């Protein structure tokens, strides 16, 4: 039996962060991994999906060139070459992660799948046992495969499978209007794959503001067939085809695809851990409650970090989770609370969908007295220059103080707008201070300024907004 101060289960983004933080407090530590090294982000998440999206953007740029008077031949998309680059670059990113893991003291690494045999006792499938004074669980997440798709058999795939393709298929039915579904559906569509995106319940990515959600649905729907609240009667399989029967415009239709991509979310990877043996109180999902300020469960010696903690399934959040969990596991029982960063989420569709700070739903449910400023990008100067004049940005500010609270958007180059707003929210900036900041001309950020001016009026700070033409000339 190996006895340590801290055992970390999982060597992904959260686990590695936990290891580095805990290592500052103790040398009696072990990092346990039962699968291949390399994070979810590097292997099947952030990086390979963005590589696919980058290829799709290149194809779209050729398609759109005629709108600028630049006439090019229709692009020839070689699916094998597209996926070859995705896999090569993916392997490169994974290699960096593996190098980092291999740089860890070999005596601190254990290979094998761990499960609890008691509050402090872990057994690996290799037969080894570890007794740990504190434990960090950082096992990540797994794709959800709804039972409703069982009839599809091996024609059912998840996002992990897509990013391992060696070529592009002819047609894919994508189920799920969340981040994964939106990004993959649009990318595949722009790469010449026939795609139909089926949503459920009207959701569009992480958006909760009805106006922004409607604008996002319209923007994506103008690019490919997308129903945020699809009425699907039946999903079957005939030979090597997936047959989907659904209602569109009051008519029942049937369409055939090569694959059904279930982009219906990811769930905490808890199977095999036997958390019941840990002594923790578990909910109906088999998961414990975790304090996001400490990543501690029930005030005890077991901590959770990353996707398994079921908070916000994003890499930067997982890294923060790991840092907090590892630090507290290392210093236990002198646990410290940590301030969380302002929430920031980006969907790499075109236009980008993004959220920063508090969401519309959170502010509404919390009975916060807030006002909303907005800008429609249809006539925004720089957006029209780029022929990307589509989208809606809404910013929320607190009445009385004018403090910026959050924003939701579907906007050209929204990834940059969201960062600016997240930074402004985290620093406690108010709308008038934000308007004193420099805005270059002509840039997309002038649209942000328009929304801030609208918010200032709604908060009663100004009598009226300047004319819309202010984004098209100097003198702002």
Coordinates of C-alpha atoms in Angstrom, one line a residue:
X1 CA 0.0 0.0 0.0
X2 CA 1.2 3.5 -0.9
X3 CA 0.4 6.2 1.7
X4 CA 0.3 9.9 0.6
X5 CA -1.0 13.2 1.8
X6 CA -2.8 14.0 -1.5
X7 CA -4.1 11.6 -4.2
X8 CA -5.4 13.2 -7.4
X9 CA -7.6 11.0 -9.7
X10 CA -7.4 12.2 -13.3
X11 CA -4.5 13.9 -15.2
X12 CA -6.5 16.2 -17.4
X13 CA -6.6 20.0 -17.2
X14 CA -8.1 20.1 -13.7
X15 CA -6.0 17.2 -12.4
X16 CA -2.7 18.7 -13.6
X17 CA -3.7 22.1 -12.0
X18 CA -4.5 20.3 -8.8
X19 CA -1.1 18.5 -8.8
X20 CA 0.8 21.7 -9.3
X21 CA -1.1 23.5 -6.5
X22 CA -0.9 20.7 -4.0
X23 CA 2.8 20.1 -4.8
X24 CA 3.6 23.4 -3.2
X25 CA 2.4 22.0 0.1
X26 CA 3.7 18.4 0.1
X27 CA 5.9 16.0 -1.7
X28 CA 3.8 13.0 -0.6
X29 CA 1.5 13.1 -3.6
X30 CA 0.3 10.9 -6.4
X31 CA -1.4 11.6 -9.7
X32 CA -3.5 8.7 -11.0
X33 CA -4.7 8.3 -14.6
X34 CA -6.5 5.3 -16.0
X35 CA -6.8 6.5 -19.6
X36 CA -4.5 8.0 -22.2
X37 CA -2.6 11.1 -21.2
X38 CA -3.8 14.3 -22.9
X39 CA -6.6 16.5 -21.9
X40 CA -10.2 16.5 -23.2
X41 CA -9.5 19.9 -24.7
X42 CA -6.5 18.7 -26.6
X43 CA -7.8 15.3 -27.7
X44 CA -11.4 15.8 -28.5
X45 CA -12.5 19.2 -27.4
X46 CA -11.4 22.8 -27.8
X47 CA -8.4 22.4 -30.1
X48 CA -9.5 19.8 -32.7
X49 CA -12.9 21.4 -33.0
X50 CA -11.4 24.8 -33.7
X51 CA -9.2 23.2 -36.3
X52 CA -12.3 21.9 -38.1
X53 CA -13.9 25.3 -37.7
X54 CA -10.9 27.0 -39.2
X55 CA -11.1 24.8 -42.3
X56 CA -14.8 25.7 -42.6
X57 CA -14.0 29.4 -42.3
X58 CA -11.5 29.1 -45.1
X59 CA -14.2 27.5 -47.3
X60 CA -16.7 30.1 -46.4
X61 CA -14.3 32.9 -47.2
X62 CA -14.1 31.6 -50.8
X63 CA -17.9 31.2 -51.1
X64 CA -18.4 34.8 -49.8
X65 CA -15.6 36.4 -51.9
X66 CA -18.1 37.3 -54.7
X67 CA -19.9 39.6 -52.4
X68 CA -16.8 41.8 -52.5
X69 CA -16.5 41.6 -56.2
X70 CA -13.7 39.0 -56.0
X71 CA -14.8 36.0 -58.1
X72 CA -13.1 32.7 -57.4
X73 CA -13.8 29.2 -58.5
X74 CA -15.9 27.2 -56.1
X75 CA -13.6 25.6 -53.5
X76 CA -12.8 21.9 -53.8
X77 CA -13.0 20.5 -50.3
X78 CA -10.8 17.5 -49.8
X79 CA -12.3 15.8 -46.7
X80 CA -9.3 13.6 -46.2
X81 CA -6.9 16.6 -46.3
X82 CA -9.1 18.5 -43.9
X83 CA -9.3 15.7 -41.4
X84 CA -5.6 14.9 -41.9
X85 CA -4.7 18.4 -40.7
X86 CA -7.1 18.2 -37.8
X87 CA -5.5 15.0 -36.6
X88 CA -1.9 16.1 -37.1
X89 CA -2.4 19.4 -35.2
X90 CA -4.5 17.6 -32.6
X91 CA -1.7 15.1 -32.0
X92 CA 0.8 18.0 -31.7
X93 CA -1.3 19.7 -29.0
X94 CA -1.7 16.3 -27.2
X95 CA 2.1 15.9 -27.4
X96 CA 2.6 19.1 -25.5
X97 CA 0.3 17.8 -22.7
X98 CA 2.1 14.4 -22.6
X99 CA 5.5 16.2 -22.4
X100 CA 4.1 18.1 -19.3
X101 CA 3.0 14.9 -17.7
X102 CA 6.3 13.1 -18.4
X103 CA 8.0 16.0 -16.7
X104 CA 6.4 15.1 -13.4
X105 CA 8.4 13.0 -11.0
X106 CA 7.8 9.3 -12.0
X107 CA 7.3 8.5 -8.3
X108 CA 4.3 10.8 -8.3
X109 CA 2.6 9.1 -11.2
X110 CA 0.4 6.0 -11.1
X111 CA -1.3 4.3 -14.1
X112 CA -4.7 2.7 -13.5
X113 CA -8.4 3.3 -12.9
X114 CA -9.1 4.1 -9.3
X115 CA -12.2 3.5 -7.1
X116 CA -13.0 4.2 -3.5
X117 CA -12.9 1.4 -1.0
X118 CA -13.3 3.8 1.9
X119 CA -13.2 7.6 2.7
X120 CA -9.4 7.5 2.4
X121 CA -8.7 4.3 0.5
X122 CA -8.4 3.9 -3.2
X123 CA -7.9 0.7 -5.2
X124 CA -6.6 0.6 -8.7
X125 CA -7.6 -1.9 -11.4
X126 CA -3.9 -2.9 -11.4
X127 CA -4.3 -4.2 -7.8
X128 CA -2.4 -1.4 -6.2
X129 CA -3.9 0.5 -3.2
X130 CA -3.4 4.1 -2.1
X131 CA -4.3 5.5 1.3
X132 CA -4.6 9.3 1.0
X133 CA -5.2 11.8 3.7
X134 CA -6.9 14.0 1.1
X135 CA -8.3 13.2 -2.4
X136 CA -9.0 15.3 -5.4
X137 CA -11.4 13.8 -8.0
X138 CA -10.8 15.2 -11.5
X139 CA -12.0 12.5 -13.8
X140 CA -13.6 14.9 -16.3
X141 CA -16.8 14.2 -18.3
X142 CA -18.1 11.8 -21.0
X143 CA -20.5 12.4 -23.9
X144 CA -24.2 11.7 -23.3
X145 CA -25.8 9.1 -25.6
X146 CA -29.6 9.4 -25.2
X147 CA -31.5 6.1 -25.1
X148 CA -33.9 7.4 -27.7
X149 CA -31.1 6.8 -30.3
X150 CA -30.4 3.2 -29.5
X151 CA -32.1 2.0 -32.8
X152 CA -29.4 3.8 -34.8
X153 CA -26.7 1.3 -33.5
X154 CA -23.2 2.0 -34.7
X155 CA -24.5 4.9 -36.9
X156 CA -24.7 6.9 -33.6
X157 CA -21.6 9.1 -32.9
X158 CA -20.5 11.7 -30.5
X159 CA -18.2 14.7 -30.9
X160 CA -15.2 12.6 -29.9
X161 CA -15.8 10.4 -32.9
X162 CA -16.1 13.3 -35.4
X163 CA -12.7 14.5 -34.5
X164 CA -11.2 11.1 -35.3
X165 CA -12.6 10.9 -38.8
X166 CA -10.2 10.3 -41.7
X167 CA -12.6 11.8 -44.2
X168 CA -15.8 13.8 -44.3
X169 CA -19.2 12.0 -44.8
X170 CA -22.0 12.9 -47.1
X171 CA -24.8 13.8 -44.6
X172 CA -25.1 14.1 -40.8
X173 CA -28.1 14.7 -38.6
X174 CA -27.0 16.7 -35.5
X175 CA -29.1 16.5 -32.4
X176 CA -28.5 19.2 -29.8
X177 CA -28.6 23.0 -30.0
X178 CA -25.9 23.5 -27.4
X179 CA -22.3 24.6 -27.9
X180 CA -21.1 21.3 -29.5
X181 CA -24.0 20.9 -31.8
X182 CA -23.9 24.5 -33.1
X183 CA -20.2 24.5 -33.7
X184 CA -19.9 21.1 -35.4
X185 CA -23.1 21.4 -37.4
X186 CA -22.1 24.7 -38.9
X187 CA -18.5 23.6 -39.6
X188 CA -19.6 20.4 -41.3
X189 CA -22.2 22.3 -43.3
X190 CA -19.6 24.8 -44.6
X191 CA -17.3 21.9 -45.5
X192 CA -19.9 20.5 -47.9
X193 CA -21.6 18.0 -45.6
X194 CA -25.4 17.9 -45.8
X195 CA -26.4 18.8 -42.3
X196 CA -29.7 19.3 -40.4
X197 CA -29.5 20.5 -36.8
X198 CA -32.3 19.4 -34.4
X199 CA -32.6 21.4 -31.2
X200 CA -34.8 20.8 -28.2
X201 CA -36.8 23.2 -26.0
X202 CA -35.8 26.3 -28.0
X203 CA -32.3 26.6 -26.5
X204 CA -29.5 28.1 -28.6
X205 CA -26.1 27.5 -27.0
X206 CA -25.7 29.2 -23.5
X207 CA -28.1 32.1 -24.3
X208 CA -30.9 32.9 -21.8
X209 CA -31.9 36.4 -23.2
X210 CA -34.9 35.7 -25.5
X211 CA -34.0 38.5 -27.9
X212 CA -30.5 37.4 -28.3
X213 CA -31.6 33.8 -28.5
X214 CA -34.0 34.6 -31.3
X215 CA -31.3 36.5 -33.2
X216 CA -28.8 33.7 -32.8
X217 CA -31.4 31.1 -34.1
X218 CA -32.1 33.3 -37.1
X219 CA -28.4 33.8 -37.8
X220 CA -27.6 30.0 -37.7
X221 CA -30.8 29.2 -39.4
X222 CA -29.9 31.4 -42.3
X223 CA -26.8 29.3 -42.8
X224 CA -28.1 25.7 -42.4
X225 CA -31.4 24.0 -41.6
X226 CA -31.9 24.5 -37.8
X227 CA -34.9 24.1 -35.6
X228 CA -34.2 25.0 -32.0
X229 CA -37.3 23.1 -30.9
X230 CA -37.6 20.3 -33.4
X231 CA -40.7 18.1 -33.5
X232 CA -39.0 14.7 -34.2
X233 CA -41.5 11.8 -34.4
X234 CA -39.1 8.9 -35.1
X235 CA -35.5 8.0 -35.5
X236 CA -34.7 4.6 -37.2
X237 CA -32.1 2.9 -39.2
X238 CA -32.4 1.3 -42.6
X239 CA -29.2 -0.4 -43.8
X240 CA -26.4 2.1 -43.3
X241 CA -28.7 5.1 -43.2
X242 CA -30.2 7.0 -40.3
X243 CA -33.8 7.9 -41.1
X244 CA -35.3 10.9 -39.2
X245 CA -39.0 11.7 -39.4
X246 CA -39.9 15.2 -38.3
X247 CA -42.4 18.1 -38.7
X248 CA -41.4 21.2 -40.6
X249 CA -43.8 24.0 -41.4
X250 CA -46.7 21.8 -40.4
X251 CA -45.6 19.1 -42.8
X252 CA -44.2 15.7 -41.8
X253 CA -40.9 15.1 -43.6
X254 CA -38.4 12.3 -43.7
X255 CA -34.7 12.7 -44.3
X256 CA -31.8 10.2 -44.5
X257 CA -28.3 10.6 -43.2
X258 CA -25.0 8.7 -43.0
X259 CA -24.6 9.4 -39.3
X260 CA -26.5 10.7 -36.3
X261 CA -24.3 13.0 -34.2
X262 CA -25.6 13.2 -30.6
X263 CA -24.3 16.6 -29.4
X264 CA -26.6 16.5 -26.4
X265 CA -24.0 17.4 -23.7
X266 CA -21.5 15.7 -21.5
X267 CA -22.0 14.2 -18.0
X268 CA -19.6 13.9 -15.1
X269 CA -17.4 10.8 -15.4
X270 CA -18.4 9.0 -12.2
X271 CA -18.8 5.4 -13.4
X272 CA -16.3 3.1 -11.8
X273 CA -15.4 5.5 -8.9
X274 CA -17.8 3.8 -6.4
X275 CA -18.3 7.2 -4.7
X276 CA -20.8 5.5 -2.4
X277 CA -17.8 4.0 -0.6
X278 CA -16.3 7.5 0.0
X279 CA -19.0 8.2 2.7
X280 CA -20.2 11.3 0.8
X281 CA -23.8 12.1 0.5
X282 CA -24.8 11.7 -3.1
X283 CA -27.7 13.1 -5.1
X284 CA -29.9 11.3 -7.7
X285 CA -27.0 11.6 -10.2
X286 CA -24.7 9.9 -7.8
X287 CA -22.7 13.1 -7.3
X288 CA -22.0 15.1 -4.1
X289 CA -22.5 18.8 -3.6
X290 CA -19.3 20.8 -4.1
X291 CA -18.5 24.3 -2.8
X292 CA -17.3 26.3 -5.8
X293 CA -15.2 28.6 -3.6
X294 CA -13.2 25.7 -2.1
X295 CA -14.0 22.8 -4.4
X296 CA -14.6 20.9 -1.2
X297 CA -17.4 18.4 -0.6
X298 CA -19.2 18.4 2.8
X299 CA -16.4 20.4 4.4
X300 CA -14.2 17.2 4.4
X301 CA -11.0 15.9 2.8
X302 CA -12.4 15.1 -0.6
X303 CA -12.4 17.7 -3.3
X304 CA -13.7 17.8 -6.9
X305 CA -12.3 19.7 -9.9
X306 CA -13.1 20.2 -13.5
X307 CA -16.1 18.8 -15.5
X308 CA -16.7 16.1 -12.9
X309 CA -17.7 18.9 -10.5
X310 CA -20.6 19.7 -12.8
X311 CA -20.0 23.5 -12.7
X312 CA -19.0 25.2 -16.0
X313 CA -17.5 22.7 -18.5
X314 CA -14.8 25.0 -19.9
X315 CA -11.0 24.7 -19.9
X316 CA -10.3 27.9 -18.0
X317 CA -12.8 27.0 -15.4
X318 CA -11.4 23.5 -15.0
X319 CA -7.9 24.9 -14.6
X320 CA -9.2 27.2 -11.9
X321 CA -11.1 24.4 -10.2
X322 CA -7.9 22.3 -10.1
X323 CA -5.8 25.1 -8.7
X324 CA -8.3 25.8 -5.9
X325 CA -8.9 22.1 -5.2
X326 CA -5.2 21.3 -5.2
X327 CA -4.3 24.2 -3.0
X328 CA -6.9 23.3 -0.4
X329 CA -6.1 19.6 -0.5
X330 CA -2.5 20.5 0.1
X331 CA -3.1 22.9 3.0
X332 CA -6.0 20.9 4.5
X333 CA -7.5 21.5 7.1
X334 CA -6.7 25.2 6.7
X335 CA -9.0 25.5 3.7
X336 CA -9.3 28.9 2.0
X337 CA -12.1 30.3 -0.1
X338 CA -11.0 31.6 -3.5
X339 CA -12.7 34.3 -5.6
X340 CA -14.0 33.0 -8.9
X341 CA -13.3 34.8 -12.1
X342 CA -16.2 36.5 -14.0
X343 CA -17.9 33.8 -16.1
X344 CA -17.0 33.9 -19.8
X345 CA -18.3 31.6 -22.5
X346 CA -17.8 31.7 -26.3
X347 CA -19.3 29.6 -29.0
X348 CA -17.2 29.6 -32.2
X349 CA -20.0 29.8 -34.6
X350 CA -20.3 32.5 -37.3
X351 CA -21.3 35.0 -35.9
X352 CA -19.9 34.1 -32.5
X353 CA -22.3 33.5 -29.6
X354 CA -20.9 34.6 -26.3
X355 CA -21.8 35.4 -22.7
X356 CA -19.9 37.5 -20.1
X357 CA -20.7 38.1 -16.4
X358 CA -24.2 37.4 -15.1
X359 CA -26.7 36.1 -17.6
X360 CA -30.1 37.6 -18.3
X361 CA -31.8 34.6 -16.5
X362 CA -29.6 35.0 -13.4
X363 CA -30.3 38.7 -13.1
X364 CA -34.1 38.2 -13.7
X365 CA -34.3 35.3 -11.2
X366 CA -32.3 37.2 -8.7
X367 CA -34.8 40.2 -8.7
X368 CA -31.9 42.5 -9.6
X369 CA -33.0 46.0 -10.7
X370 CA -31.2 46.3 -14.0
X371 CA -31.5 48.0 -17.4
X372 CA -30.5 46.7 -20.8
X373 CA -28.6 48.4 -23.6
X374 CA -28.3 46.9 -27.0
X375 CA -27.0 47.2 -30.5
X376 CA -28.1 45.5 -33.7
X377 CA -25.1 44.8 -36.0
X378 CA -27.2 45.0 -39.2
X379 CA -26.0 48.6 -39.9
X380 CA -22.8 48.7 -37.7
X381 CA -20.0 50.3 -39.8
X382 CA -17.2 47.8 -39.5
X383 CA -19.6 44.9 -39.7
X384 CA -21.0 46.1 -43.0
X385 CA -17.5 46.6 -44.4
X386 CA -16.7 43.0 -43.6
X387 CA -20.1 41.8 -44.8
X388 CA -20.6 40.3 -41.4
X389 CA -23.4 42.7 -40.4
X390 CA -25.6 40.3 -38.4
X391 CA -26.2 39.9 -34.7
X392 CA -27.4 41.5 -31.5
X393 CA -25.5 42.5 -28.4
X394 CA -27.3 43.2 -25.1
X395 CA -25.5 44.6 -22.0
X396 CA -27.0 44.6 -18.5
X397 CA -26.3 47.4 -16.0
X398 CA -27.4 47.9 -12.4
X399 CA -29.8 50.8 -11.8
X400 CA -28.5 53.3 -9.3
X401 CA -24.8 52.5 -9.6
X402 CA -24.5 52.0 -13.4
X403 CA -22.3 49.0 -12.7
X404 CA -21.9 46.6 -15.6
X405 CA -23.3 43.2 -14.7
X406 CA -23.1 41.0 -17.8
X407 CA -23.9 40.6 -21.4
X408 CA -25.2 38.1 -24.0
X409 CA -24.6 38.4 -27.7
X410 CA -24.5 36.9 -31.1
X411 CA -22.0 39.1 -32.9
X412 CA -19.3 39.3 -35.5
X413 CA -15.9 38.8 -33.7
X414 CA -17.9 38.4 -30.5
X415 CA -15.1 36.5 -28.9
X416 CA -13.2 39.8 -28.5
X417 CA -16.2 41.8 -27.3
X418 CA -17.0 39.1 -24.7
X419 CA -13.4 39.4 -23.3
X420 CA -13.6 43.2 -23.0
X421 CA -17.0 42.9 -21.2
X422 CA -15.8 40.1 -18.8
X423 CA -12.8 42.2 -17.8
X424 CA -15.0 45.3 -17.3
X425 CA -17.5 43.3 -15.1
X426 CA -14.7 41.7 -13.1
X427 CA -13.1 45.1 -12.3
X428 CA -16.5 46.5 -11.2
X429 CA -16.6 49.1 -14.1
X430 CA -19.7 51.2 -14.5
X431 CA -21.2 52.3 -17.8
X432 CA -19.9 55.9 -17.8
X433 CA -16.3 54.7 -17.1
X434 CA -16.6 52.2 -19.9
X435 CA -17.7 55.0 -22.3
X436 CA -14.6 57.0 -21.3
X437 CA -12.4 54.3 -22.7
X438 CA -10.8 54.7 -26.2
X439 CA -12.6 53.3 -29.2
X440 CA -10.8 53.2 -32.5
X441 CA -12.6 53.8 -35.8
X442 CA -13.7 51.8 -37.6
X443 CA -13.9 48.7 -35.5
X444 CA -16.5 46.2 -34.3
X445 CA -16.0 47.5 -30.8
X446 CA -17.8 50.7 -31.9
X447 CA -20.9 48.5 -31.7
X448 CA -20.1 47.8 -28.1
X449 CA -19.9 51.6 -27.5
X450 CA -23.3 52.0 -29.1
X451 CA -24.8 49.4 -26.7
X452 CA -23.1 51.2 -23.8
X453 CA -24.6 54.5 -24.8
X454 CA -28.0 52.9 -25.1
X455 CA -27.6 51.4 -21.6
X456 CA -26.6 54.8 -20.2
X457 CA -29.8 56.3 -21.6
X458 CA -31.9 53.4 -20.1
X459 CA -30.2 54.0 -16.7
X460 CA -31.2 57.6 -16.9
X461 CA -27.6 58.9 -17.2
X462 CA -28.1 60.5 -20.6
X463 CA -31.1 62.2 -22.3
X464 CA -30.7 60.5 -25.7
X465 CA -28.3 58.3 -27.7
X466 CA -26.2 59.9 -30.4
X467 CA -27.2 59.3 -34.0
X468 CA -26.4 55.8 -35.4
X469 CA -24.0 57.5 -37.9
X470 CA -21.6 58.0 -35.0
X471 CA -20.0 54.7 -35.8
X472 CA -19.3 55.8 -39.4
X473 CA -17.2 58.9 -38.8
X474 CA -15.0 60.8 -36.3
X475 CA -16.2 63.1 -33.6
X476 CA -17.5 60.5 -31.2

